[in-house]
CSV table of C-alpha atoms and ligand atoms in Angstrom, one decimal:
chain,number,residue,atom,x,y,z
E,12,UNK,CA,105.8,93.7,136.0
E,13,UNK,CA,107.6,94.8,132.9
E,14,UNK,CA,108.3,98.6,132.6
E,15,UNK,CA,107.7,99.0,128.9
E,16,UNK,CA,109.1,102.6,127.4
E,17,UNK,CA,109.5,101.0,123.7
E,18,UNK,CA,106.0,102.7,122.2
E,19,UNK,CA,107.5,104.1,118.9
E,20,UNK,CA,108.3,100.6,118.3
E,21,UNK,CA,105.0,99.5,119.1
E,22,UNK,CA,101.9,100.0,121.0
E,23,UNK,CA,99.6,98.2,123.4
E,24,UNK,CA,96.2,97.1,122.3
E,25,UNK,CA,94.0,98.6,124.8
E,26,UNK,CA,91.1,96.2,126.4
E,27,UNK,CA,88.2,98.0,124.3
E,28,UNK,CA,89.9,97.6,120.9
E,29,UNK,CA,90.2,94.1,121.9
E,30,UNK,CA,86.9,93.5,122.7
E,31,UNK,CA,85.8,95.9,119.6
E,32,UNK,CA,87.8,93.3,117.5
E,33,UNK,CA,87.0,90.2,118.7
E,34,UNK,CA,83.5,91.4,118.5
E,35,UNK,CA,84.1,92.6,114.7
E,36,UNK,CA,85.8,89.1,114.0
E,37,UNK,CA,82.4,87.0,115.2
E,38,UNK,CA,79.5,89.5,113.6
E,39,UNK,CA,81.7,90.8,110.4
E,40,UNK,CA,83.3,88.1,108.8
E,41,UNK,CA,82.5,87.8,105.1
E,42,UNK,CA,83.7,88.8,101.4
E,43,UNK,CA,82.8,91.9,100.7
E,44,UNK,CA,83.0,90.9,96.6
E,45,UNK,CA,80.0,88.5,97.6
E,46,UNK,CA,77.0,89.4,96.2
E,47,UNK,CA,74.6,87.4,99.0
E,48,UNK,CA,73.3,89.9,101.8
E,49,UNK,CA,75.8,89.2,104.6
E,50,UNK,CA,78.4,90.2,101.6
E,51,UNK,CA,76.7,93.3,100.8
E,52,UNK,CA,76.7,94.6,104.4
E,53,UNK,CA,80.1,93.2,104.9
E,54,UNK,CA,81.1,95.8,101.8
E,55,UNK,CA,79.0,98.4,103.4
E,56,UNK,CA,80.7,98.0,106.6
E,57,UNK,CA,84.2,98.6,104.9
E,58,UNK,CA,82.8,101.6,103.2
E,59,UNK,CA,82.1,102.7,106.3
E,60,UNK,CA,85.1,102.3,108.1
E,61,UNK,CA,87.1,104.1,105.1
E,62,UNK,CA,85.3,106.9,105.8
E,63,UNK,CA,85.8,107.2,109.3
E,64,UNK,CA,89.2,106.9,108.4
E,65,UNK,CA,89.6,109.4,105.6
E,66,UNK,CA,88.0,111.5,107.8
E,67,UNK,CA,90.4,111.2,111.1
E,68,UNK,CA,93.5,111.9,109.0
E,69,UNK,CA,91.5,114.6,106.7
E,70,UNK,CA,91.4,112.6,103.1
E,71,UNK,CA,88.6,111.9,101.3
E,72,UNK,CA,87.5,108.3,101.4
E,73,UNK,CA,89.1,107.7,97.6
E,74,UNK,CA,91.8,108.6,99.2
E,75,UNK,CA,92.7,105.8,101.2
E,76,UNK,CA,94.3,102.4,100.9
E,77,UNK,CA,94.6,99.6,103.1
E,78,UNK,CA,97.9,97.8,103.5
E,79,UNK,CA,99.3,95.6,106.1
E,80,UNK,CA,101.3,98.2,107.4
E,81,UNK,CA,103.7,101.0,106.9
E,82,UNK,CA,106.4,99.0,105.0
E,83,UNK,CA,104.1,97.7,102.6
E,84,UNK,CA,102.2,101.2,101.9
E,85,UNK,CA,106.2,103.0,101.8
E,86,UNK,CA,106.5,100.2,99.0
E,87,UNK,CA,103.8,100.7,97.3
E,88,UNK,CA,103.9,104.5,97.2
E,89,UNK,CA,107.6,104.8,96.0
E,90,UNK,CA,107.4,101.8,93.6
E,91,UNK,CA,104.0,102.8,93.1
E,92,UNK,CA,105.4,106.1,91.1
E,93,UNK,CA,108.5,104.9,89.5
E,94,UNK,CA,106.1,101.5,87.5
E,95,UNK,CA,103.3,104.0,86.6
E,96,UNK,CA,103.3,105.9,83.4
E,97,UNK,CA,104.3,109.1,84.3
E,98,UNK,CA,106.9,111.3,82.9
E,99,UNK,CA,110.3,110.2,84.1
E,100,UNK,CA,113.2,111.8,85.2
E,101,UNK,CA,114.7,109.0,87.2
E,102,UNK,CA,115.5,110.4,89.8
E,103,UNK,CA,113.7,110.7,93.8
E,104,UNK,CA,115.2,113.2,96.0
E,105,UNK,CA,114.7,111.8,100.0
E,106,UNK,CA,117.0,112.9,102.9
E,107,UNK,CA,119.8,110.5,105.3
E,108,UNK,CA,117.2,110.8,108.0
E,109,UNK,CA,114.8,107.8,106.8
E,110,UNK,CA,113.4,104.6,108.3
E,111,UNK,CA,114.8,101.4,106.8
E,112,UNK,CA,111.4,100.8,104.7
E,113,UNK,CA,112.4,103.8,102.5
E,114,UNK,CA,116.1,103.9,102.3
E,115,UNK,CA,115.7,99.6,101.4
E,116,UNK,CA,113.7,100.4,99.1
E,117,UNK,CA,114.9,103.1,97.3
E,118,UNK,CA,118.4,101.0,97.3
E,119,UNK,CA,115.8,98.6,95.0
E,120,UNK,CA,114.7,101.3,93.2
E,121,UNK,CA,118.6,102.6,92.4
E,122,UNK,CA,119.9,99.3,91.6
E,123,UNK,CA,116.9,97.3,90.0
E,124,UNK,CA,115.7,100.3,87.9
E,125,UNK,CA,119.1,102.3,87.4
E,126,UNK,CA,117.3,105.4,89.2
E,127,UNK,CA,119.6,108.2,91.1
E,128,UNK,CA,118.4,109.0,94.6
E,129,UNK,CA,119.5,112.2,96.3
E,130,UNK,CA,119.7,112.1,100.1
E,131,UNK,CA,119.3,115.5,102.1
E,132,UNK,CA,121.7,115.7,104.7
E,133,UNK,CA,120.0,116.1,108.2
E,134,UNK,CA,121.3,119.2,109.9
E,135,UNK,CA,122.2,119.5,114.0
E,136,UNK,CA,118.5,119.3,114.9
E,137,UNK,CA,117.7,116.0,113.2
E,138,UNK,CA,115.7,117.5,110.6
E,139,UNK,CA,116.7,118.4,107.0
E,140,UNK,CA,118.3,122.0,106.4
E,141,UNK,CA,115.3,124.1,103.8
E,142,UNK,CA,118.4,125.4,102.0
E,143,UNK,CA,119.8,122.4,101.0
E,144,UNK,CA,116.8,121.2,100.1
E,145,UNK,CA,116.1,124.0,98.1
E,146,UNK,CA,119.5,123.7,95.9
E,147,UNK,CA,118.6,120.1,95.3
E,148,UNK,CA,115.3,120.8,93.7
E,149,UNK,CA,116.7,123.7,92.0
E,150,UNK,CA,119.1,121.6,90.7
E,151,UNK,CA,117.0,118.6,89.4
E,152,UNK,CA,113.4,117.5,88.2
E,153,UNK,CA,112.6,114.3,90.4
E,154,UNK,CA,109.7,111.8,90.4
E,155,UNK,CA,109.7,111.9,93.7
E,156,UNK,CA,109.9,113.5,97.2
E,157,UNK,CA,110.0,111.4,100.2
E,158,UNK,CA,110.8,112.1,103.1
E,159,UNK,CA,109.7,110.9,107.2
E,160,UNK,CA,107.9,113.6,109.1
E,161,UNK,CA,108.4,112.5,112.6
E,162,UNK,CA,112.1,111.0,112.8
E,163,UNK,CA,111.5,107.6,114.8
E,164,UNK,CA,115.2,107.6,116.5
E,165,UNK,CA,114.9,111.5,117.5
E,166,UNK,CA,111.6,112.8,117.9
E,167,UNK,CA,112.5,115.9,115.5
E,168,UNK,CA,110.0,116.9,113.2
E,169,UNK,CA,110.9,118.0,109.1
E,170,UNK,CA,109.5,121.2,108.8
E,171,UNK,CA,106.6,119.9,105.9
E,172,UNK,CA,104.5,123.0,105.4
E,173,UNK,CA,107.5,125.1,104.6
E,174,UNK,CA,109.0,122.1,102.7
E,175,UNK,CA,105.5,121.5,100.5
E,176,UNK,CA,105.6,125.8,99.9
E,177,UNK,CA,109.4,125.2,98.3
E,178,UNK,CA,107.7,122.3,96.3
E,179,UNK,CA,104.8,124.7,95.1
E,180,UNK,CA,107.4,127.0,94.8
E,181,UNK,CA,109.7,125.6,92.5
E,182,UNK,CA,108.4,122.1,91.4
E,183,UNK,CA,104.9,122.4,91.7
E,184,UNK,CA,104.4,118.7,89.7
E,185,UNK,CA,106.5,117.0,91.9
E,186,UNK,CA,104.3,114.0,94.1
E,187,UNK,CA,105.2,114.6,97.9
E,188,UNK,CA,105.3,111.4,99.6
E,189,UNK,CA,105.5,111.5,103.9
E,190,UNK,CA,106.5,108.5,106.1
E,191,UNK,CA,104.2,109.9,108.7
E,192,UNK,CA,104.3,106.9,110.9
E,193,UNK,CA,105.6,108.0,113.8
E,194,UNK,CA,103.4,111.3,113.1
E,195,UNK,CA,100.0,110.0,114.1
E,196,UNK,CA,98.6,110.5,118.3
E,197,UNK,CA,101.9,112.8,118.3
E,198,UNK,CA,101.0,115.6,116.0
E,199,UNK,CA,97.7,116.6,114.0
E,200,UNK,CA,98.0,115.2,110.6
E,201,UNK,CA,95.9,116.7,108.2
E,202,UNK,CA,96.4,115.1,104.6
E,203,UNK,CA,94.6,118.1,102.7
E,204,UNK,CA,95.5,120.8,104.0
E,205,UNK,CA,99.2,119.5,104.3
E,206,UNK,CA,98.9,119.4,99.9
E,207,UNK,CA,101.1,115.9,100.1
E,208,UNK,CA,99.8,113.5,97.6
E,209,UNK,CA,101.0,110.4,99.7
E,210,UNK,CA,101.6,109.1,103.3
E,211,UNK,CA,102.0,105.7,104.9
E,212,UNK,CA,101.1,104.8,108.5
E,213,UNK,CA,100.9,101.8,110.6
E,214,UNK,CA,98.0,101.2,113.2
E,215,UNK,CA,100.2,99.1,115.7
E,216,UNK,CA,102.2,102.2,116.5
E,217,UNK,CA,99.0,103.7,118.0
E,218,UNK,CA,97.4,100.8,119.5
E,219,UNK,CA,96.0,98.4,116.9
E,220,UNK,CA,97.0,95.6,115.8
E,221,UNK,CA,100.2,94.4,113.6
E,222,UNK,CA,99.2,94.2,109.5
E,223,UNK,CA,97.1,96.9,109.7
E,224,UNK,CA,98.3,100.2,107.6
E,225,UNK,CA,96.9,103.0,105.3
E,226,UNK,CA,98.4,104.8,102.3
E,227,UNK,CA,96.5,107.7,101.5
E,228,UNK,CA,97.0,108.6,97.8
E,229,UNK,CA,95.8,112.0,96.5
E,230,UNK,CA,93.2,111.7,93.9
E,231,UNK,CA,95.1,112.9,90.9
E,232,UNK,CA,98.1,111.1,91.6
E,233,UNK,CA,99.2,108.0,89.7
E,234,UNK,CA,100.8,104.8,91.1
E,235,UNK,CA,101.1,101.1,89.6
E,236,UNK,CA,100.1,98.8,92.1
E,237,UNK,CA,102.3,96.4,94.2
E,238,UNK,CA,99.4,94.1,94.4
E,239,UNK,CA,97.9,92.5,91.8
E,240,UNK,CA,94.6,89.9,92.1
E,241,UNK,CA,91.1,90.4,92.2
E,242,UNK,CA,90.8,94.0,91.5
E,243,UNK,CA,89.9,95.1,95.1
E,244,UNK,CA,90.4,98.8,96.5
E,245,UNK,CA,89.8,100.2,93.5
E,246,UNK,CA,92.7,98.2,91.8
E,247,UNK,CA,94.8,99.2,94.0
E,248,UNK,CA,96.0,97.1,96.2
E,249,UNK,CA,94.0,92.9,95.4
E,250,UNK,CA,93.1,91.0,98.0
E,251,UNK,CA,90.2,89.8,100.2
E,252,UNK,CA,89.3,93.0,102.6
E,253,UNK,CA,89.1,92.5,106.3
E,254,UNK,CA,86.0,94.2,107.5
E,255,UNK,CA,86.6,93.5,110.6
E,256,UNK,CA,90.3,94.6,110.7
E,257,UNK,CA,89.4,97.8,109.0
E,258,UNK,CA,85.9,98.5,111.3
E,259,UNK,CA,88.6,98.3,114.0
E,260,UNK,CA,91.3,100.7,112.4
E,261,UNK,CA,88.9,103.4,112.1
E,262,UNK,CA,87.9,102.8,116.0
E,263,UNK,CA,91.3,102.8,117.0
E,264,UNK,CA,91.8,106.1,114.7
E,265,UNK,CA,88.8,108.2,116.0
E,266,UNK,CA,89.8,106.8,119.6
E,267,UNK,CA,93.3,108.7,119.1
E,268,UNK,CA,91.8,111.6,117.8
E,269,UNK,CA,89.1,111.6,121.2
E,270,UNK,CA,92.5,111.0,123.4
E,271,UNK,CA,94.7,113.6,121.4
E,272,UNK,CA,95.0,116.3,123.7
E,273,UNK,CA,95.1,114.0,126.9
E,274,UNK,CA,97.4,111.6,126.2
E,275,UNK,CA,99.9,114.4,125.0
E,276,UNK,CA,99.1,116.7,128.0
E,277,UNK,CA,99.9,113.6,130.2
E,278,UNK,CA,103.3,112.5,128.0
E,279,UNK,CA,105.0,116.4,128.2
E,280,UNK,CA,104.6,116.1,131.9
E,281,UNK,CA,106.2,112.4,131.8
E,282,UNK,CA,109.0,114.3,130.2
E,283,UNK,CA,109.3,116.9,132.2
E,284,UNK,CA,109.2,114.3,135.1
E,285,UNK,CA,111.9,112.4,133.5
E,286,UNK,CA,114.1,115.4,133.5
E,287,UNK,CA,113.6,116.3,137.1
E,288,UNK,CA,114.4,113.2,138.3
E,289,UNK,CA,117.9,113.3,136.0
E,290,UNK,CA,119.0,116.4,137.6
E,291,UNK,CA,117.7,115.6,141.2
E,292,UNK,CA,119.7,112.1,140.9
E,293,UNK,CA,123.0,114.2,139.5
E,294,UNK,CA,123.0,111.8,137.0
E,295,UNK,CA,125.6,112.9,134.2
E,296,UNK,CA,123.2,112.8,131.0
E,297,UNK,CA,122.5,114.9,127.3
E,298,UNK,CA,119.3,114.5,126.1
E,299,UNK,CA,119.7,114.2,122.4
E,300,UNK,CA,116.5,114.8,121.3
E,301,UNK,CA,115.9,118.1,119.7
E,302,UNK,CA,114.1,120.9,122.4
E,303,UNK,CA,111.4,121.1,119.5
E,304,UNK,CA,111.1,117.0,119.4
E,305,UNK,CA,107.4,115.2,119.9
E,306,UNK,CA,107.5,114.6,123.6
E,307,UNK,CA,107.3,110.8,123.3
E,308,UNK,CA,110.6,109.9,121.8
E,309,UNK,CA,113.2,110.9,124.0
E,310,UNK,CA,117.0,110.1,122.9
E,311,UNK,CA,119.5,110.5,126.0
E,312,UNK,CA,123.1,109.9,125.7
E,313,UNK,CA,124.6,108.8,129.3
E,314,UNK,CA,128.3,109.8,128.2
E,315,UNK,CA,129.9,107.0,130.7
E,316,UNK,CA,127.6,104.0,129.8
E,317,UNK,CA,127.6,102.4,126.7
E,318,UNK,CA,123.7,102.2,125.3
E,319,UNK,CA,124.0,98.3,124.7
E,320,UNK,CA,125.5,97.2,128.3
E,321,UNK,CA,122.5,99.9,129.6
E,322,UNK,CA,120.0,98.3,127.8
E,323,UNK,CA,120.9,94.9,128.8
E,324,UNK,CA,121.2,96.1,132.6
E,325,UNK,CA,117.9,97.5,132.6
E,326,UNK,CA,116.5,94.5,130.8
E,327,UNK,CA,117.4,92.6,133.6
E,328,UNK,CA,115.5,94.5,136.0
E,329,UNK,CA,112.2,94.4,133.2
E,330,UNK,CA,112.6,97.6,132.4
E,331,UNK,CA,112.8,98.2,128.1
E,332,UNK,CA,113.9,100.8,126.3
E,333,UNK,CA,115.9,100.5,123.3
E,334,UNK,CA,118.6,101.7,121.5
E,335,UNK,CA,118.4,103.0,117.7
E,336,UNK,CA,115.2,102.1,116.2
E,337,UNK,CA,113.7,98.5,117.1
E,338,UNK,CA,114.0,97.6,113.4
E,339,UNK,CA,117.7,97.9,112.9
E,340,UNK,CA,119.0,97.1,116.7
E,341,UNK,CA,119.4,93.6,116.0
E,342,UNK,CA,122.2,94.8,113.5
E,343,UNK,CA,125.7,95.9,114.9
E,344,UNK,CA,126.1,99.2,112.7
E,345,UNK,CA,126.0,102.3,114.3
E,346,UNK,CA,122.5,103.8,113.7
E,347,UNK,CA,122.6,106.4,110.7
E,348,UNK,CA,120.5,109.3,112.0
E,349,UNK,CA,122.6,109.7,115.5
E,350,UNK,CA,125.8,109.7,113.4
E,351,UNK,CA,125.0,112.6,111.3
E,352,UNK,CA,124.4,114.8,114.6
E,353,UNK,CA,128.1,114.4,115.0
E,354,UNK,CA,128.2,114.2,118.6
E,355,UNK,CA,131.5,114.6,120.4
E,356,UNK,CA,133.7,111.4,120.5
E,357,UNK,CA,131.5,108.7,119.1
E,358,UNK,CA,128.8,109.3,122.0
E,359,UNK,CA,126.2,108.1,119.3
E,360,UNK,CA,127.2,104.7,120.9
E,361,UNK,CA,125.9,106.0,124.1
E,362,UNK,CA,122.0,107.1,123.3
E,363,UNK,CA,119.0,105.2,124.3
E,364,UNK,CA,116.0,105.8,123.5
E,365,UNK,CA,113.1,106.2,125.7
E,366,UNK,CA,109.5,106.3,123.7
E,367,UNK,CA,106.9,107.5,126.4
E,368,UNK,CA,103.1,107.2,126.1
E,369,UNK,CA,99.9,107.2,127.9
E,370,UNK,CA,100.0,104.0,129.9
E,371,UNK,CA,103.6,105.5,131.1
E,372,UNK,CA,103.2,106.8,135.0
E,373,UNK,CA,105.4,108.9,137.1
E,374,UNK,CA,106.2,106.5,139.2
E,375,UNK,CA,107.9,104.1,136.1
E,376,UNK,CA,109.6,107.2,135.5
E,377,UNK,CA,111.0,107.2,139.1
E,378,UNK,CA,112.5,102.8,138.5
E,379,UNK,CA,114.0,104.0,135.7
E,380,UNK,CA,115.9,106.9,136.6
E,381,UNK,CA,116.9,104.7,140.0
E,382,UNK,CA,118.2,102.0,137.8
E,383,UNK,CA,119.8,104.0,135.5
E,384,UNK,CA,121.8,105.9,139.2
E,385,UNK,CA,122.6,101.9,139.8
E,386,UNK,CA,124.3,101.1,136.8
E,387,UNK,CA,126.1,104.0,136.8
E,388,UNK,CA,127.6,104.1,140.1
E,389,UNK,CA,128.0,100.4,139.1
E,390,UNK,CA,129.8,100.3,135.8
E,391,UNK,CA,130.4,103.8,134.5
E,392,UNK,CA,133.7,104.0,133.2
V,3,PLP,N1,108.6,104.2,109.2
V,3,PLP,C1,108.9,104.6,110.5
V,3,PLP,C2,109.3,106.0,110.9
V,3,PLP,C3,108.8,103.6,111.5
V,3,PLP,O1,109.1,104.0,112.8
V,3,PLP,C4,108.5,102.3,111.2
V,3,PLP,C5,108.4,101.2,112.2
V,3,PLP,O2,109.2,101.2,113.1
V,3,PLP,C6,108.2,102.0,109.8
V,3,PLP,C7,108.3,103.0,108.9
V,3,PLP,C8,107.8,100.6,109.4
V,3,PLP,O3,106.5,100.3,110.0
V,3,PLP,P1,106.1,98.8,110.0
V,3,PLP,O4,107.2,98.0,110.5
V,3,PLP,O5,104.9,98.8,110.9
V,3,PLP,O6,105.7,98.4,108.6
């Protein structure tokens, strides 16, 4: 049996959502834009569903846009702002610290549409530094700020509240926009009363299924959509609405919120575990990983093993983890957010990263500290 500690690069779809689904799929199936009965309710059952999930993540059900995940809702809120007629300063002020789907496209953004993007530097603790911040908004009026909450390599978690009170502060026009994907079943999120005015997700991350995301777009912001076709989702975002996808998204969603306290009670003592059985095996690690991380992304540098030739060991023996984020550990470069931490000759190179959830046991835990003892009586150099 595979020993699977990759869940911030996705999730497993539990048996109920599954049979929720296929359920949904069989009794739910039609246009909503039909005008017939069975399209009617099929449109009532979306309506629904938005609700439940504008409620779960504390919008209002305006607020809410369905996407097919977190890249396309990232795209659509930071192109969504620089096509729509708002004032322009040309300019979107993010930090080093951000998932492929922003920094891409924001390279777009710089190159297609000559804008200048400001990256905050991400101090020792993975997060950006306030005071930094602070000078670049002094500094410049921007379009945009966009920035990840949860970091997806780390764990560490931007400091928002105090970052929204600099906005109100000094730039209280300027659209917030968070990359809170890594955010939800970790942390409460609470789109109001955080006063962002954007914030992508994906579902598969907490147990639904691939293509299924949310932006949530504050009521008095204005974006140009990505999308355009038959005028669905309030013009937002075209396309033929899945009722049964979304029914399912808001199930998933209010299944999280039932499980919150649970499933994070039972990950901080996975961790804790985890730790234990380091020091009781006098294995020579660093956990890398901010003491002030979420508890289900753990990054741990074994400072004699290369991550790669661990990975690929532990592979072997079914055991996953991974190394950087999933999305850009198929490419060779050294993974930007570990590199900024600076760590003492090039140990970047020796971080995996272990993402820990509620189908994780104690007794995974133990494999996985005994393989990692193997390899490294084995091979450490
Ligand atoms: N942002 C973060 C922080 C992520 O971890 C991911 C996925 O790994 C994404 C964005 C992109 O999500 P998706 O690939 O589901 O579109």
């Amino acid at each position: 049996m595979t020993v699977y500690f990759d869940h911030a690069a996705t999730n497993f779809i539990d048996q109920d959502v599954i049979d929720f689904l296929a359920k949904e799929l069989v009794n739910n199936n039609y246009n909503p834009a039909a005008r017939y009965t069975s399209g009617i309710e099929a449109a009532f059952s979306i309506e629904r569903s938005v609700s439940k999930i504008a409620s779960t993540l504390g919008a209002k059900a305006e607020e809410v846009i369905i996407t097919s995940g977190a890249t396309e809702s990232i795209n659509t809120a930071l192109k969504g702002i620089v096509f729509a007629p708002n004032p322009k300063h040309k300019r979107i002020l993010s930090s080093s610290g951000e998932h492929p789907a922003t920094t891409e496209t924001l390279k777009f953004i710089e190159k297609q549409l000559g804008y200048t993007i400001d990256y905050c530097p991400l101090n020792n603790q993975g997060v950006v530094e306030l005071n930094q911040l602070e000078e670049f908004l002094i500094a410049h009026d921007y379009d945009l700020l966009t920035l990840i909450q949860v970091n997806n390599v780390l764990g560490s978690v931007n400091p928002v509240e105090k970052i929204v009170k600099l906005r109100n502060q000094l730039r209280p026009n300027l659209p917030i926009h968070l990359d809170a994907v890594q955010s939800l079943a970790k942390i409460p999120f609470d789109f109001e009363n955080l006063g962002i005015q954007l914030a992508s997700f994906s579902l598969h991350k907490i147990g639904g299924p691939k293509g299924s995301g949310i932006l949530l777009k504050s009521e008095d912001t204005r974006i140009e959509p990505l999308i355009h076709g038959g005028g669905q989702q309030n013009n937002l975002r075209s396309g033929t609405e899945n009722p049964a996808f979304v029914a399912t998204m808001a199930y998933v969603l209010e299944k999280m919120q039932r499980d919150f306290s649970r499933n994070n009670s039972h990950v901080v003592e996975l961790k804790q575990h985890l730790i234990s059985q380091l020091e009781q095996a006098r294995i020579n690690y660093q956990i890398i990983s901010p003491q002030d991380a979420v508890p289900q992304i753990v990054s741990i540098c074994f400072p004699e093993l290369r991550a790669e030739t661990l990975l690929n060991i532990l592979n072997k023996e079914q055991i996953e983890v991974s190394i950087g984020s999933a999305c850009s550990s198929k490419k060779s470069e050294r993974n930007q957010v570990l590199k900024q931490l600076n760590l003492l000759n090039n140990l970047d190179q020796y971080v995996i990263r272990i993402s820990l959830d509620k189908n994780n046991t104690k007794t995974e835990i133990n494999n996985l500290v005994k393989n990692v003892k193997i390899a490294l009586d084995k091979y450490a150099v």
